[in-house]
Amino acid sequence: AKLLEGFVQHFYPGARVKLASSGQEALEHLTMGRYDVVLLDYRLPDFDGLEVLAEIRKRLMDVAVVMVTGEGDESLAADIFRMGAYDYLPKGAIDSASLRRCLDRVVMRRVLETQISEKSEDLVSSSRELSARSRALDTAYEKLRFKKEELRLLSDSLEQTVQERTGELRATSAFLNEVLDSTTDHFIVATRSEGSIATFNRGAEVCFGVEAERVVGDQHFRMLFTELEEDAVLEEILSTSLEEGSTQRELTGRASEGREFLAKVTFSRLQVEGEEPPGLV
């Protein structure tokens, strides 16, 4: 536990770390303060990890849970994800690199969720405000009949704005669902504006047979698919994604050791505040 504490503080300076020797102690820490991530051992002296995870979800605690288990049972892993865990780590496979990759994925997902949640709340608030203004205009219309046409045009404009904001909210929610529904059977590859790979999830590691650290920051995502070597194909996909928000293609994935596979790939825009929108595969 002390080694883990030292590891986290080394790679995440300023992080607040609390150690718990039992499930009850862990719940007490979570009740007393706010935490982003919990590394939860499946074998605990008082409860097993699933019982603690169930209690966390029951109390609606906003924290990402990563289960650490030595069981290696696929049905157990399915139960862990079904109950809302972000990820799990087999004890026999844990080292500093795998632990940091896991924590980086969890932290990135938490950042995405926070950004999308804040944007959704802003859109809902704006929609309510615009609806209230529209109702006020209706009242003014009844009192000032001689301005009927002017007020009707303004009301129509406001209604259109409400519909546009509502559409943005739905698009944001749809994107969040796509991210959260991804498993190791799906790959997510986020790119920077120039095409270099920025995020390579665990599903991508499985599908392409390569670790994220070997491609992130250095490799262009076009190298993952045979068809994208042609500039015309790549430009058409990017153009359609920018114009329509997303597009879907069947492409030939190029995995390690020359293995190829057929994949249905969705390209979508991901707007990150302060940066150009990268592509998302």
Coordinates of N, CA, C and O in Angstrom, one line a residue, residues 8-173:
V8 N 1.7 6.9 -6.9 CA 0.7 7.9 -7.2 C 1.2 9.3 -7.0 O 1.0 10.1 -7.9
Q9 N 1.8 9.5 -5.9 CA 2.3 10.9 -5.6 C 3.4 11.2 -6.5 O 3.6 12.4 -6.8
H10 N 4.2 10.2 -7.0 CA 5.3 10.5 -7.9 C 4.8 10.9 -9.3 O 5.3 11.9 -9.9
F11 N 3.8 10.2 -9.8 CA 3.3 10.5 -11.2 C 2.2 11.5 -11.2 O 1.9 12.0 -12.3
Y12 N 1.6 11.7 -10.1 CA 0.5 12.7 -10.0 C 0.7 13.6 -8.9 O 0.1 13.5 -7.8
P13 N 1.7 14.6 -9.0 CA 2.1 15.5 -7.9 C 0.8 16.3 -7.5 O 0.0 16.7 -8.3
G14 N 0.7 16.4 -6.2 CA -0.4 17.1 -5.6 C -1.6 16.3 -5.3 O -2.6 16.8 -4.8
A15 N -1.6 15.0 -5.8 CA -2.8 14.1 -5.6 C -2.9 13.8 -4.1 O -1.9 13.6 -3.4
R16 N -4.2 13.8 -3.6 CA -4.4 13.4 -2.2 C -4.7 12.0 -2.1 O -5.6 11.5 -2.8
V17 N -4.0 11.2 -1.4 CA -4.1 9.8 -1.3 C -4.4 9.3 0.1 O -3.8 9.8 1.1
K18 N -5.4 8.5 0.2 CA -5.8 7.9 1.5 C -5.7 6.4 1.4 O -6.2 5.8 0.4
L19 N -5.2 5.7 2.4 CA -5.1 4.3 2.5 C -6.1 3.7 3.4 O -6.4 4.3 4.5
A20 N -6.7 2.6 3.1 CA -7.8 2.0 3.9 C -7.4 0.5 4.0 O -7.1 -0.2 3.0
S21 N -7.5 -0.1 5.2 CA -7.2 -1.5 5.4 C -8.5 -2.4 5.4 O -8.4 -3.6 5.5
S22 N -9.6 -1.8 5.2 CA -10.9 -2.5 5.1 C -11.9 -1.8 4.3 O -11.8 -0.6 4.0
G23 N -13.0 -2.5 3.9 CA -14.0 -1.9 3.1 C -14.7 -0.8 3.9 O -15.1 0.2 3.3
Q24 N -15.0 -1.1 5.2 CA -15.6 -0.1 6.0 C -14.8 1.2 6.1 O -15.4 2.3 6.0
E25 N -13.5 1.1 6.3 CA -12.7 2.3 6.4 C -12.7 3.0 5.1 O -12.7 4.3 5.0
A26 N -12.7 2.3 3.9 CA -12.7 3.0 2.6 C -14.0 3.8 2.5 O -14.0 4.9 2.0
L27 N -15.2 3.2 2.9 CA -16.4 3.9 2.8 C -16.4 5.1 3.7 O -17.0 6.2 3.3
E28 N -15.8 5.0 4.8 CA -15.7 6.2 5.7 C -14.9 7.3 5.1 O -15.3 8.5 5.1
H29 N -13.8 7.0 4.4 CA -13.0 8.0 3.7 C -13.9 8.7 2.6 O -13.9 9.9 2.5
L30 N -14.6 7.9 1.8 CA -15.4 8.4 0.7 C -16.5 9.3 1.2 O -16.9 10.2 0.6
T31 N -17.0 9.0 2.4 CA -18.1 9.8 3.0 C -17.6 11.1 3.5 O -18.3 12.1 3.4
M32 N -16.4 11.1 4.0 CA -15.8 12.3 4.6 C -15.3 13.3 3.6 O -15.2 14.5 3.8
G33 N -14.9 12.9 2.4 CA -14.3 13.8 1.4 C -14.6 13.3 0.0 O -15.1 12.2 -0.2
R34 N -14.1 14.1 -1.0 CA -14.4 13.8 -2.4 C -13.1 13.2 -3.0 O -12.0 13.8 -2.8
Y35 N -13.2 12.1 -3.7 CA -12.1 11.4 -4.4 C -12.5 11.1 -5.8 O -13.7 10.9 -6.1
D36 N -11.5 11.1 -6.7 CA -11.7 10.8 -8.1 C -11.7 9.3 -8.4 O -12.4 8.8 -9.2
V37 N -10.7 8.6 -7.8 CA -10.5 7.2 -8.1 C -10.3 6.4 -6.9 O -9.7 6.9 -5.9
V38 N -10.8 5.2 -6.9 CA -10.6 4.2 -5.8 C -10.0 3.0 -6.4 O -10.6 2.4 -7.3
L39 N -8.9 2.6 -5.9 CA -8.3 1.3 -6.3 C -8.8 0.3 -5.2 O -8.4 0.3 -4.1
L40 N -9.7 -0.6 -5.6 CA -10.4 -1.4 -4.6 C -10.0 -2.9 -4.8 O -10.2 -3.5 -5.8
D41 N -9.4 -3.4 -3.7 CA -9.0 -4.8 -3.7 C -10.2 -5.7 -3.6 O -11.1 -5.5 -2.8
Y42 N -10.3 -6.8 -4.4 CA -11.5 -7.7 -4.3 C -11.5 -8.4 -3.0 O -12.6 -8.7 -2.4
R43 N -10.3 -8.8 -2.5 CA -10.3 -9.5 -1.2 C -10.0 -8.6 0.0 O -8.9 -8.0 0.0
L44 N -11.0 -8.3 0.8 CA -10.8 -7.4 2.0 C -11.2 -8.2 3.2 O -11.9 -9.2 3.2
P45 N -10.7 -7.8 4.4 CA -10.9 -8.5 5.6 C -12.4 -8.5 6.1 O -12.8 -9.5 6.8
D46 N -13.1 -7.5 5.7 CA -14.5 -7.5 6.2 C -15.5 -7.7 5.1 O -16.5 -8.5 5.2
F47 N -15.4 -7.1 3.9 CA -16.3 -7.3 2.8 C -15.5 -7.7 1.6 O -14.3 -7.6 1.6
D48 N -16.1 -8.3 0.6 CA -15.4 -8.5 -0.7 C -15.6 -7.2 -1.5 O -16.5 -6.3 -1.2
G49 N -14.8 -7.1 -2.6 CA -14.8 -5.8 -3.3 C -16.2 -5.5 -4.0 O -16.6 -4.3 -4.1
L50 N -16.9 -6.6 -4.4 CA -18.2 -6.3 -5.0 C -19.2 -5.7 -4.0 O -20.0 -4.9 -4.4
E51 N -19.1 -6.1 -2.7 CA -20.0 -5.5 -1.7 C -19.7 -4.1 -1.5 O -20.6 -3.2 -1.4
V52 N -18.4 -3.7 -1.5 CA -18.0 -2.3 -1.3 C -18.5 -1.5 -2.6 O -19.0 -0.4 -2.4
L53 N -18.3 -2.1 -3.8 CA -18.7 -1.4 -5.0 C -20.2 -1.2 -5.0 O -20.7 -0.1 -5.4
A54 N -21.0 -2.2 -4.6 CA -22.4 -2.0 -4.5 C -22.8 -0.9 -3.5 O -23.7 -0.1 -3.8
E55 N -22.1 -0.8 -2.4 CA -22.4 0.2 -1.4 C -22.1 1.6 -2.0 O -22.8 2.6 -1.8
I56 N -21.0 1.7 -2.7 CA -20.6 3.0 -3.4 C -21.7 3.4 -4.3 O -22.1 4.6 -4.4
R57 N -22.2 2.5 -5.1 CA -23.2 2.9 -6.1 C -24.6 3.2 -5.4 O -25.3 4.1 -5.8
K58 N -24.9 2.4 -4.3 CA -26.1 2.6 -3.6 C -26.1 4.0 -3.0 O -27.2 4.7 -3.0
R59 N -25.0 4.5 -2.5 CA -24.9 5.8 -1.9 C -24.7 6.9 -2.9 O -24.5 8.1 -2.6
L60 N -24.6 6.6 -4.2 CA -24.5 7.5 -5.3 C -23.2 8.4 -5.2 O -23.2 9.6 -5.4
M61 N -22.1 7.7 -4.8 CA -20.8 8.4 -4.6 C -20.2 8.6 -6.0 O -20.1 7.7 -6.8
D62 N -19.8 9.8 -6.3 CA -19.2 10.2 -7.6 C -17.7 9.9 -7.6 O -16.9 10.7 -7.3
V63 N -17.4 8.6 -7.8 CA -16.0 8.2 -7.8 C -15.8 7.0 -8.8 O -16.7 6.2 -9.0
A64 N -14.7 7.0 -9.5 CA -14.3 6.0 -10.4 C -13.7 4.8 -9.6 O -12.7 5.0 -8.9
V65 N -14.2 3.6 -9.8 CA -13.7 2.4 -9.1 C -12.9 1.5 -10.1 O -13.4 1.2 -11.1
V66 N -11.7 1.2 -9.7 CA -10.9 0.2 -10.4 C -10.7 -0.9 -9.5 O -10.1 -0.8 -8.4
M67 N -11.2 -2.1 -9.9 CA -11.1 -3.3 -9.0 C -9.8 -4.0 -9.3 O -9.3 -4.2 -10.4
V68 N -9.1 -4.4 -8.2 CA -7.9 -5.1 -8.3 C -8.2 -6.5 -7.8 O -8.6 -6.7 -6.6
T69 N -8.0 -7.5 -8.6 CA -8.4 -8.9 -8.3 C -7.3 -9.9 -8.8 O -6.7 -9.7 -9.8
G70 N -7.2 -11.0 -8.0 CA -6.3 -12.0 -8.4 C -7.1 -13.2 -9.0 O -6.5 -14.3 -9.3
E71 N -8.4 -13.1 -9.1 CA -9.2 -14.2 -9.5 C -9.0 -14.6 -11.0 O -9.0 -15.8 -11.3
G72 N -9.0 -13.6 -11.8 CA -8.9 -13.9 -13.3 C -10.0 -14.6 -13.9 O -9.9 -15.3 -14.9
D73 N -11.2 -14.4 -13.3 CA -12.5 -15.0 -13.8 C -13.2 -14.1 -14.7 O -13.5 -13.0 -14.3
E74 N -13.6 -14.5 -15.9 CA -14.2 -13.6 -16.9 C -15.6 -13.3 -16.4 O -16.1 -12.1 -16.6
S75 N -16.3 -14.2 -15.7 CA -17.6 -13.9 -15.2 C -17.5 -12.8 -14.1 O -18.4 -12.0 -13.9
L76 N -16.5 -12.9 -13.3 CA -16.3 -11.9 -12.2 C -16.0 -10.5 -12.9 O -16.5 -9.5 -12.4
A77 N -15.2 -10.5 -13.9 CA -14.9 -9.2 -14.6 C -16.2 -8.7 -15.2 O -16.5 -7.5 -15.1
A78 N -17.1 -9.5 -15.7 CA -18.4 -9.0 -16.2 C -19.2 -8.4 -15.1 O -19.9 -7.4 -15.3
D79 N -19.2 -9.1 -14.0 CA -20.0 -8.5 -12.8 C -19.4 -7.2 -12.4 O -20.2 -6.3 -12.1
I80 N -18.1 -7.1 -12.4 CA -17.5 -5.8 -12.0 C -17.9 -4.7 -12.9 O -18.3 -3.6 -12.4
F81 N -17.9 -4.9 -14.2 CA -18.3 -3.8 -15.1 C -19.8 -3.6 -15.1 O -20.2 -2.4 -15.2
R82 N -20.6 -4.6 -14.9 CA -22.0 -4.5 -14.8 C -22.4 -3.6 -13.6 O -23.4 -2.9 -13.6
M83 N -21.6 -3.7 -12.6 CA -21.9 -2.9 -11.4 C -21.4 -1.5 -11.4 O -21.5 -0.8 -10.4
G84 N -20.7 -1.1 -12.5 CA -20.3 0.2 -12.6 C -18.9 0.5 -12.4 O -18.5 1.7 -12.4
A85 N -18.0 -0.5 -12.3 CA -16.6 -0.2 -12.2 C -16.0 0.3 -13.5 O -16.5 0.0 -14.6
Y86 N -15.0 1.2 -13.5 CA -14.4 1.8 -14.6 C -13.5 0.7 -15.3 O -13.4 0.7 -16.5
D87 N -12.8 0.0 -14.5 CA -11.8 -0.9 -15.0 C -11.4 -2.0 -14.0 O -11.9 -1.9 -12.8
Y88 N -10.6 -3.0 -14.3 CA -10.1 -3.9 -13.3 C -8.7 -4.3 -13.7 O -8.3 -4.3 -14.9
L89 N -7.9 -4.6 -12.7 CA -6.5 -5.0 -12.9 C -6.2 -6.4 -12.2 O -6.4 -6.5 -11.0
P90 N -5.8 -7.4 -13.0 CA -5.4 -8.6 -12.3 C -4.1 -8.4 -11.6 O -3.1 -7.8 -12.1
K91 N -4.0 -8.9 -10.3 CA -2.8 -8.6 -9.5 C -1.5 -9.1 -10.2 O -0.5 -8.4 -10.1
G92 N -1.6 -10.3 -10.8 CA -0.4 -10.8 -11.4 C 0.2 -10.0 -12.5 O 1.3 -10.2 -12.9
A93 N -0.7 -9.1 -13.1 CA -0.2 -8.4 -14.3 C 0.1 -6.9 -14.0 O 0.3 -6.1 -14.9
I94 N 0.0 -6.5 -12.7 CA 0.2 -5.1 -12.3 C 1.7 -4.8 -12.3 O 2.5 -5.5 -11.6
D95 N 2.1 -3.8 -13.0 CA 3.4 -3.2 -12.8 C 3.2 -1.7 -12.9 O 2.1 -1.2 -13.1
S96 N 4.3 -0.9 -12.8 CA 4.2 0.6 -12.8 C 3.6 1.1 -14.1 O 2.8 2.0 -14.2
A97 N 4.0 0.4 -15.3 CA 3.5 0.9 -16.6 C 2.0 0.6 -16.7 O 1.2 1.5 -17.1
S98 N 1.5 -0.6 -16.4 CA 0.1 -0.9 -16.6 C -0.7 -0.2 -15.6 O -1.8 0.3 -15.9
L99 N -0.2 0.1 -14.4 CA -1.0 0.9 -13.4 C -1.1 2.3 -13.9 O -2.2 2.9 -13.8
R100 N -0.1 2.9 -14.4 CA -0.2 4.3 -14.8 C -1.1 4.4 -16.1 O -1.9 5.3 -16.1
R101 N -1.0 3.4 -17.0 CA -1.9 3.4 -18.1 C -3.4 3.4 -17.7 O -4.2 4.1 -18.2
C102 N -3.7 2.5 -16.7 CA -5.0 2.4 -16.2 C -5.5 3.7 -15.6 O -6.6 4.2 -15.8
L103 N -4.6 4.3 -14.7 CA -5.0 5.6 -14.1 C -5.2 6.7 -15.1 O -6.1 7.5 -14.9
D104 N -4.3 6.7 -16.1 CA -4.4 7.8 -17.1 C -5.8 7.6 -17.8 O -6.4 8.6 -18.1
R105 N -6.2 6.4 -18.2 CA -7.4 6.2 -18.8 C -8.6 6.7 -18.0 O -9.5 7.3 -18.4
V106 N -8.5 6.3 -16.7 CA -9.6 6.7 -15.8 C -9.7 8.2 -15.6 O -10.8 8.8 -15.7
V107 N -8.5 8.8 -15.5 CA -8.5 10.3 -15.3 C -9.0 11.0 -16.5 O -9.8 11.9 -16.5
M108 N -8.6 10.5 -17.7 CA -9.1 11.1 -19.0 C -10.6 11.0 -19.1 O -11.3 11.9 -19.5
R109 N -11.1 9.8 -18.8 CA -12.6 9.6 -18.8 C -13.3 10.5 -17.8 O -14.4 11.1 -18.2
R110 N -12.8 10.7 -16.6 CA -13.4 11.6 -15.7 C -13.4 13.0 -16.2 O -14.4 13.7 -16.0
V111 N -12.3 13.4 -16.9 CA -12.3 14.8 -17.4 C -13.3 14.9 -18.5 O -14.0 16.0 -18.6
L112 N -13.4 13.9 -19.4 CA -14.4 14.0 -20.5 C -15.8 14.1 -19.9 O -16.7 14.9 -20.3
E113 N -16.1 13.2 -18.9 CA -17.4 13.2 -18.3 C -17.8 14.6 -17.6 O -18.9 15.1 -17.8
T114 N -16.8 15.2 -17.0 CA -17.0 16.5 -16.3 C -17.2 17.6 -17.4 O -18.2 18.4 -17.2
Q115 N -16.4 17.6 -18.5 CA -16.6 18.6 -19.5 C -18.0 18.4 -20.2 O -18.7 19.4 -20.4
I116 N -18.4 17.2 -20.5 CA -19.7 17.0 -21.1 C -20.8 17.3 -20.2 O -21.8 17.9 -20.6
S117 N -20.7 17.0 -18.9 CA -21.7 17.3 -17.9 C -21.9 18.8 -17.8 O -23.0 19.3 -17.7
E118 N -20.8 19.5 -17.7 CA -20.8 21.0 -17.6 C -21.5 21.6 -18.8 O -22.3 22.5 -18.7
K119 N -21.1 21.1 -20.0 CA -21.7 21.6 -21.2 C -23.2 21.3 -21.3 O -24.0 22.2 -21.6
S120 N -23.6 20.1 -20.9 CA -25.0 19.7 -20.9 C -25.8 20.6 -19.9 O -26.9 21.1 -20.3
E121 N -25.2 20.9 -18.7 CA -25.9 21.8 -17.8 C -26.1 23.2 -18.3 O -27.1 23.8 -18.1
D122 N -25.0 23.7 -19.0 CA -25.1 25.0 -19.6 C -26.2 25.1 -20.7 O -26.9 26.1 -20.8
L123 N -26.3 24.0 -21.5 CA -27.3 24.0 -22.6 C -28.7 23.9 -22.0 O -29.6 24.6 -22.5
V124 N -28.9 23.1 -21.0 CA -30.2 23.0 -20.3 C -30.6 24.4 -19.7 O -31.7 24.8 -19.9
S125 N -29.6 25.0 -19.0 CA -29.9 26.3 -18.4 C -30.3 27.3 -19.5 O -31.2 28.1 -19.3
S126 N -29.5 27.3 -20.6 CA -29.8 28.3 -21.7 C -31.2 28.0 -22.3 O -31.9 29.0 -22.6
S127 N -31.5 26.7 -22.5 CA -32.8 26.4 -23.1 C -33.9 26.9 -22.2 O -34.9 27.4 -22.6
R128 N -33.8 26.7 -20.8 CA -34.8 27.2 -19.9 C -34.9 28.7 -20.0 O -36.1 29.2 -19.9
E129 N -33.8 29.4 -20.0 CA -33.8 30.8 -20.0 C -34.5 31.3 -21.3 O -35.3 32.2 -21.3
L130 N -34.2 30.7 -22.4 CA -34.8 31.1 -23.7 C -36.3 30.8 -23.7 O -37.1 31.6 -24.2
S131 N -36.7 29.7 -23.1 CA -38.1 29.3 -23.0 C -38.9 30.4 -22.2 O -40.0 30.8 -22.5
A132 N -38.2 30.8 -21.0 CA -38.9 31.8 -20.2 C -39.0 33.2 -20.9 O -40.0 33.8 -20.8
R133 N -38.0 33.5 -21.7 CA -38.1 34.7 -22.5 C -39.2 34.6 -23.5 O -39.9 35.6 -23.8
S134 N -39.3 33.4 -24.1 CA -40.4 33.3 -25.1 C -41.8 33.5 -24.5 O -42.6 34.1 -25.1
R135 N -42.0 32.9 -23.3 CA -43.2 33.1 -22.6 C -43.5 34.6 -22.3 O -44.6 35.1 -22.4
A136 N -42.4 35.3 -21.9 CA -42.6 36.7 -21.6 C -43.0 37.5 -22.9 O -43.8 38.4 -22.8
L137 N -42.4 37.1 -24.0 CA -42.8 37.7 -25.3 C -44.3 37.5 -25.6 O -44.9 38.3 -26.2
D138 N -44.7 36.3 -25.3 CA -46.2 36.0 -25.6 C -47.1 36.9 -24.8 O -48.1 37.4 -25.3
T139 N -46.7 37.2 -23.5 CA -47.5 38.1 -22.7 C -47.4 39.5 -23.2 O -48.5 40.2 -23.3
A140 N -46.2 39.9 -23.7 CA -46.1 41.2 -24.3 C -47.0 41.3 -25.5 O -47.5 42.4 -25.8
Y141 N -47.0 40.2 -26.3 CA -47.8 40.2 -27.5 C -49.3 40.5 -27.2 O -50.0 41.2 -28.0
E142 N -49.8 39.9 -26.1 CA -51.2 40.1 -25.8 C -51.5 41.6 -25.4 O -52.5 42.1 -25.6
K143 N -50.5 42.2 -24.7 CA -50.7 43.6 -24.2 C -50.4 44.6 -25.3 O -51.0 45.7 -25.3
L144 N -49.6 44.3 -26.2 CA -49.2 45.2 -27.3 C -49.5 44.7 -28.7 O -48.7 44.2 -29.4
R145 N -50.8 44.7 -29.0 CA -51.2 44.0 -30.2 C -50.7 44.8 -31.4 O -50.5 44.1 -32.5
F146 N -50.5 46.0 -31.4 CA -50.0 46.8 -32.5 C -48.6 46.4 -32.9 O -48.1 46.7 -34.0
K147 N -47.8 45.7 -32.0 CA -46.5 45.2 -32.3 C -46.5 43.7 -32.6 O -45.5 43.0 -32.5
K148 N -47.6 43.2 -33.0 CA -47.8 41.7 -33.2 C -46.8 41.1 -34.1 O -46.1 40.1 -33.8
E149 N -46.5 41.7 -35.3 CA -45.6 41.1 -36.3 C -44.2 41.1 -35.7 O -43.5 40.1 -35.9
E150 N -43.8 42.2 -35.1 CA -42.4 42.3 -34.6 C -42.2 41.3 -33.5 O -41.1 40.6 -33.5
L151 N -43.1 41.1 -32.6 CA -43.0 40.1 -31.6 C -43.0 38.7 -32.1 O -42.3 37.8 -31.6
R152 N -43.8 38.4 -33.1 CA -43.9 37.1 -33.7 C -42.5 36.7 -34.3 O -42.1 35.6 -34.1
L153 N -41.9 37.6 -35.0 CA -40.6 37.3 -35.6 C -39.6 37.0 -34.5 O -38.7 36.1 -34.6
L154 N -39.6 37.8 -33.4 CA -38.6 37.6 -32.3 C -38.9 36.3 -31.7 O -38.0 35.6 -31.3
S155 N -40.2 35.9 -31.5 CA -40.5 34.7 -30.8 C -40.0 33.5 -31.7 O -39.5 32.5 -31.1
D156 N -40.2 33.6 -33.0 CA -39.8 32.5 -33.9 C -38.3 32.4 -33.8 O -37.7 31.2 -33.8
S157 N -37.6 33.5 -33.7 CA -36.1 33.4 -33.6 C -35.7 32.7 -32.3 O -34.7 31.9 -32.3
L158 N -36.3 33.1 -31.2 CA -36.0 32.4 -30.0 C -36.3 31.0 -30.0 O -35.5 30.1 -29.5
E159 N -37.4 30.6 -30.6 CA -37.8 29.1 -30.7 C -36.7 28.4 -31.5 O -36.3 27.3 -31.1
Q160 N -36.2 29.0 -32.6 CA -35.2 28.3 -33.4 C -33.9 28.1 -32.6 O -33.3 27.1 -32.6
T161 N -33.6 29.2 -31.7 CA -32.4 29.1 -30.9 C -32.5 28.0 -29.9 O -31.6 27.2 -29.6
V162 N -33.7 27.8 -29.3 CA -34.0 26.7 -28.3 C -33.8 25.4 -29.0 O -33.2 24.5 -28.4
Q163 N -34.3 25.2 -30.2 CA -34.2 24.0 -30.9 C -32.7 23.6 -31.2 O -32.3 22.5 -31.1
E164 N -32.0 24.7 -31.6 CA -30.6 24.5 -31.9 C -29.8 24.0 -30.6 O -29.0 23.1 -30.7
R165 N -30.1 24.7 -29.5 CA -29.4 24.3 -28.3 C -29.8 22.9 -27.8 O -29.0 22.2 -27.3
T166 N -31.1 22.6 -28.0 CA -31.6 21.2 -27.7 C -30.9 20.2 -28.5 O -30.5 19.1 -28.0
G167 N -30.7 20.5 -29.8 CA -29.9 19.6 -30.7 C -28.5 19.4 -30.2 O -28.0 18.3 -30.3
E168 N -27.9 20.5 -29.8 CA -26.5 20.4 -29.2 C -26.5 19.5 -28.0 O -25.5 18.6 -27.8
L169 N -27.5 19.6 -27.2 CA -27.5 18.8 -25.9 C -27.7 17.3 -26.3 O -27.0 16.5 -25.7
R170 N -28.5 17.0 -27.3 CA -28.7 15.6 -27.6 C -27.4 15.0 -28.3 O -27.1 13.9 -28.0
A171 N -26.8 15.9 -29.1 CA -25.5 15.4 -29.7 C -24.5 15.1 -28.6 O -23.7 14.1 -28.7
T172 N -24.4 16.0 -27.6 CA -23.4 15.8 -26.5 C -23.8 14.5 -25.7 O -22.9 13.7 -25.4
S173 N -25.0 14.3 -25.4 CA -25.4 13.1 -24.7 C -25.1 11.8 -25.5 O -24.7 10.8 -25.0

